[in-house]
JSON list of C-alpha atoms in Angstrom, two decimals:
[
{"chain": "A", "resi": 1, "resn": "CYS", "atom": "CA", "xyz": [92.20, 97.05, 113.41]},
{"chain": "A", "resi": 2, "resn": "LYS", "atom": "CA", "xyz": [90.46, 100.10, 114.71]},
{"chain": "A", "resi": 3, "resn": "LEU", "atom": "CA", "xyz": [92.08, 102.62, 117.01]},
{"chain": "A", "resi": 4, "resn": "PRO", "atom": "CA", "xyz": [90.01, 104.14, 119.78]},
{"chain": "A", "resi": 5, "resn": "GLU", "atom": "CA", "xyz": [88.75, 107.64, 119.05]},
{"chain": "A", "resi": 6, "resn": "ASN", "atom": "CA", "xyz": [91.33, 110.37, 119.80]},
{"chain": "A", "resi": 7, "resn": "ALA", "atom": "CA", "xyz": [94.03, 107.73, 120.29]},
{"chain": "A", "resi": 8, "resn": "GLU", "atom": "CA", "xyz": [97.62, 108.69, 119.60]},
{"chain": "A", "resi": 9, "resn": "LEU", "atom": "CA", "xyz": [99.54, 106.38, 117.33]},
{"chain": "A", "resi": 10, "resn": "GLU", "atom": "CA", "xyz": [103.17, 105.72, 118.19]},
{"chain": "A", "resi": 11, "resn": "LEU", "atom": "CA", "xyz": [105.09, 103.82, 115.55]},
{"chain": "A", "resi": 12, "resn": "PRO", "atom": "CA", "xyz": [108.27, 101.84, 116.14]},
{"chain": "A", "resi": 13, "resn": "PRO", "atom": "CA", "xyz": [111.53, 103.51, 115.06]},
{"chain": "A", "resi": 14, "resn": "ILE", "atom": "CA", "xyz": [113.02, 102.71, 111.66]},
{"chain": "A", "resi": 15, "resn": "LEU", "atom": "CA", "xyz": [116.38, 103.27, 110.04]},
{"chain": "A", "resi": 16, "resn": "GLY", "atom": "CA", "xyz": [116.50, 106.32, 107.78]},
{"chain": "A", "resi": 17, "resn": "GLU", "atom": "CA", "xyz": [113.63, 108.37, 106.48]},
{"chain": "A", "resi": 18, "resn": "ALA", "atom": "CA", "xyz": [110.15, 106.97, 106.08]},
{"chain": "A", "resi": 19, "resn": "VAL", "atom": "CA", "xyz": [106.91, 108.13, 104.59]},
{"chain": "A", "resi": 20, "resn": "PHE", "atom": "CA", "xyz": [103.88, 106.88, 106.43]},
{"chain": "A", "resi": 21, "resn": "SER", "atom": "CA", "xyz": [100.46, 106.47, 104.92]},
{"chain": "A", "resi": 22, "resn": "VAL", "atom": "CA", "xyz": [97.31, 104.69, 105.89]},
{"chain": "A", "resi": 23, "resn": "VAL", "atom": "CA", "xyz": [95.52, 102.88, 103.10]},
{"chain": "A", "resi": 24, "resn": "VAL", "atom": "CA", "xyz": [91.93, 101.79, 103.45]},
{"chain": "A", "resi": 25, "resn": "SER", "atom": "CA", "xyz": [90.94, 99.55, 100.60]},
{"chain": "A", "resi": 26, "resn": "ASN", "atom": "CA", "xyz": [88.64, 96.68, 99.81]},
{"chain": "A", "resi": 27, "resn": "ILE", "atom": "CA", "xyz": [91.08, 93.84, 99.15]},
{"chain": "A", "resi": 28, "resn": "ALA", "atom": "CA", "xyz": [88.56, 91.99, 97.02]},
{"chain": "A", "resi": 29, "resn": "GLY", "atom": "CA", "xyz": [87.86, 95.12, 94.96]},
{"chain": "A", "resi": 30, "resn": "ASN", "atom": "CA", "xyz": [91.29, 95.87, 93.50]},
{"chain": "A", "resi": 31, "resn": "GLN", "atom": "CA", "xyz": [94.03, 93.42, 94.38]},
{"chain": "A", "resi": 32, "resn": "ASP", "atom": "CA", "xyz": [96.59, 95.06, 92.09]},
{"chain": "A", "resi": 33, "resn": "ARG", "atom": "CA", "xyz": [96.25, 98.36, 93.92]},
{"chain": "A", "resi": 34, "resn": "VAL", "atom": "CA", "xyz": [96.47, 96.67, 97.31]},
{"chain": "A", "resi": 35, "resn": "ALA", "atom": "CA", "xyz": [99.58, 94.75, 96.19]},
{"chain": "A", "resi": 36, "resn": "ASP", "atom": "CA", "xyz": [101.21, 97.98, 94.95]},
{"chain": "A", "resi": 37, "resn": "GLU", "atom": "CA", "xyz": [100.43, 99.80, 98.21]},
{"chain": "A", "resi": 38, "resn": "LEU", "atom": "CA", "xyz": [101.77, 96.93, 100.34]},
{"chain": "A", "resi": 39, "resn": "LYS", "atom": "CA", "xyz": [104.95, 96.71, 98.24]},
{"chain": "A", "resi": 40, "resn": "GLU", "atom": "CA", "xyz": [105.52, 100.42, 98.79]},
{"chain": "A", "resi": 41, "resn": "CYS", "atom": "CA", "xyz": [105.03, 100.01, 102.54]},
{"chain": "A", "resi": 42, "resn": "PHE", "atom": "CA", "xyz": [107.54, 97.16, 102.58]},
{"chain": "A", "resi": 43, "resn": "ARG", "atom": "CA", "xyz": [110.08, 99.31, 100.71]},
{"chain": "A", "resi": 44, "resn": "VAL", "atom": "CA", "xyz": [109.97, 101.83, 103.56]},
{"chain": "A", "resi": 45, "resn": "TRP", "atom": "CA", "xyz": [110.69, 99.09, 106.11]},
{"chain": "A", "resi": 46, "resn": "ASP", "atom": "CA", "xyz": [113.35, 97.45, 103.93]},
{"chain": "A", "resi": 47, "resn": "PRO", "atom": "CA", "xyz": [116.10, 100.08, 103.45]},
{"chain": "A", "resi": 48, "resn": "GLU", "atom": "CA", "xyz": [118.63, 97.42, 102.38]},
{"chain": "A", "resi": 49, "resn": "ASN", "atom": "CA", "xyz": [116.19, 96.11, 99.73]},
{"chain": "A", "resi": 50, "resn": "LEU", "atom": "CA", "xyz": [116.36, 92.54, 101.02]},
{"chain": "A", "resi": 51, "resn": "GLY", "atom": "CA", "xyz": [112.77, 91.74, 100.02]},
{"chain": "A", "resi": 52, "resn": "GLY", "atom": "CA", "xyz": [111.10, 91.92, 103.41]},
{"chain": "A", "resi": 53, "resn": "MET", "atom": "CA", "xyz": [110.79, 93.55, 106.78]},
{"chain": "A", "resi": 54, "resn": "ARG", "atom": "CA", "xyz": [111.92, 92.45, 110.21]},
{"chain": "A", "resi": 55, "resn": "VAL", "atom": "CA", "xyz": [109.35, 90.49, 112.20]},
{"chain": "A", "resi": 56, "resn": "GLU", "atom": "CA", "xyz": [110.18, 92.80, 115.11]},
{"chain": "A", "resi": 57, "resn": "ASP", "atom": "CA", "xyz": [109.03, 95.80, 113.04]},
{"chain": "A", "resi": 58, "resn": "LEU", "atom": "CA", "xyz": [105.81, 94.05, 112.01]},
{"chain": "A", "resi": 59, "resn": "GLY", "atom": "CA", "xyz": [105.18, 93.26, 115.68]},
{"chain": "A", "resi": 60, "resn": "GLY", "atom": "CA", "xyz": [105.63, 96.92, 116.54]},
{"chain": "A", "resi": 61, "resn": "LEU", "atom": "CA", "xyz": [103.19, 97.94, 113.84]},
{"chain": "A", "resi": 62, "resn": "LEU", "atom": "CA", "xyz": [100.64, 95.40, 115.07]},
{"chain": "A", "resi": 63, "resn": "THR", "atom": "CA", "xyz": [100.99, 96.78, 118.58]},
{"chain": "A", "resi": 64, "resn": "ALA", "atom": "CA", "xyz": [100.61, 100.36, 117.32]},
{"chain": "A", "resi": 65, "resn": "PHE", "atom": "CA", "xyz": [97.65, 99.72, 115.01]},
{"chain": "A", "resi": 66, "resn": "CYS", "atom": "CA", "xyz": [95.94, 97.03, 117.06]},
{"chain": "A", "resi": 67, "resn": "PRO", "atom": "CA", "xyz": [96.47, 97.93, 120.72]},
{"chain": "A", "resi": 68, "resn": "GLU", "atom": "CA", "xyz": [93.72, 95.54, 121.82]},
{"chain": "A", "resi": 69, "resn": "LEU", "atom": "CA", "xyz": [95.13, 92.58, 119.89]},
{"chain": "A", "resi": 70, "resn": "ASP", "atom": "CA", "xyz": [95.58, 89.63, 122.22]},
{"chain": "A", "resi": 71, "resn": "PRO", "atom": "CA", "xyz": [99.30, 88.73, 122.64]},
{"chain": "A", "resi": 72, "resn": "LYS", "atom": "CA", "xyz": [98.58, 85.16, 121.55]},
{"chain": "A", "resi": 73, "resn": "ALA", "atom": "CA", "xyz": [96.83, 86.37, 118.40]},
{"chain": "A", "resi": 74, "resn": "LYS", "atom": "CA", "xyz": [99.74, 88.71, 117.68]},
{"chain": "A", "resi": 75, "resn": "GLU", "atom": "CA", "xyz": [102.16, 85.80, 118.05]},
{"chain": "A", "resi": 76, "resn": "LEU", "atom": "CA", "xyz": [100.07, 83.71, 115.62]},
{"chain": "A", "resi": 77, "resn": "VAL", "atom": "CA", "xyz": [100.13, 86.52, 113.05]},
{"chain": "A", "resi": 78, "resn": "LEU", "atom": "CA", "xyz": [103.90, 86.88, 113.39]},
{"chain": "A", "resi": 79, "resn": "ARG", "atom": "CA", "xyz": [104.42, 83.11, 113.11]},
{"chain": "A", "resi": 80, "resn": "GLU", "atom": "CA", "xyz": [102.25, 83.02, 110.00]},
{"chain": "A", "resi": 81, "resn": "ALA", "atom": "CA", "xyz": [104.16, 85.97, 108.53]},
{"chain": "A", "resi": 82, "resn": "ASP", "atom": "CA", "xyz": [107.53, 84.27, 109.18]},
{"chain": "A", "resi": 83, "resn": "PRO", "atom": "CA", "xyz": [106.87, 80.52, 108.96]},
{"chain": "A", "resi": 84, "resn": "LYS", "atom": "CA", "xyz": [110.57, 79.66, 108.58]},
{"chain": "A", "resi": 85, "resn": "ASN", "atom": "CA", "xyz": [111.42, 81.67, 111.73]},
{"chain": "A", "resi": 86, "resn": "LEU", "atom": "CA", "xyz": [114.11, 83.70, 109.94]},
{"chain": "A", "resi": 87, "resn": "GLY", "atom": "CA", "xyz": [113.15, 86.97, 111.59]},
{"chain": "A", "resi": 88, "resn": "VAL", "atom": "CA", "xyz": [112.07, 88.48, 108.26]},
{"chain": "A", "resi": 89, "resn": "VAL", "atom": "CA", "xyz": [108.65, 88.77, 106.64]},
{"chain": "A", "resi": 90, "resn": "ASP", "atom": "CA", "xyz": [109.10, 88.04, 102.93]},
{"chain": "A", "resi": 91, "resn": "VAL", "atom": "CA", "xyz": [107.10, 90.57, 100.91]},
{"chain": "A", "resi": 92, "resn": "LYS", "atom": "CA", "xyz": [106.13, 88.08, 98.18]},
{"chain": "A", "resi": 93, "resn": "ASP", "atom": "CA", "xyz": [104.88, 85.47, 100.67]},
{"chain": "A", "resi": 94, "resn": "PHE", "atom": "CA", "xyz": [103.06, 88.13, 102.69]},
{"chain": "A", "resi": 95, "resn": "LEU", "atom": "CA", "xyz": [101.30, 89.54, 99.61]},
{"chain": "A", "resi": 96, "resn": "GLN", "atom": "CA", "xyz": [100.29, 86.09, 98.50]},
{"chain": "A", "resi": 97, "resn": "LYS", "atom": "CA", "xyz": [98.70, 85.34, 101.90]},
{"chain": "A", "resi": 98, "resn": "VAL", "atom": "CA", "xyz": [96.97, 88.73, 102.23]},
{"chain": "A", "resi": 99, "resn": "LEU", "atom": "CA", "xyz": [95.56, 88.70, 98.71]},
{"chain": "A", "resi": 100, "resn": "ALA", "atom": "CA", "xyz": [94.44, 85.07, 99.01]},
{"chain": "A", "resi": 101, "resn": "SER", "atom": "CA", "xyz": [92.41, 86.00, 102.12]},
{"chain": "A", "resi": 102, "resn": "GLY", "atom": "CA", "xyz": [90.55, 88.73, 100.21]}
]
């Protein structure tokens, strides 16, 4: 997603401290690096080390990074990220889907 020029980015709150970084990478170019970066991002959003992040947090990130994303498209992404409707995005499943699309 692309933010409009001079747009301010407001991220959803998290529990504890977090380090935020933006990674721009060609998924097809180096999948190991992309997987490592995504795992690190998940660790920030998973303070209890449960292996995933809350769907609610992913929804907030989608809203922050993709302000023009259609609500129906956002819902489809969230449903795809949490197919069992557990309220948690499993990091292993998510990585598998993202890397397979590259």
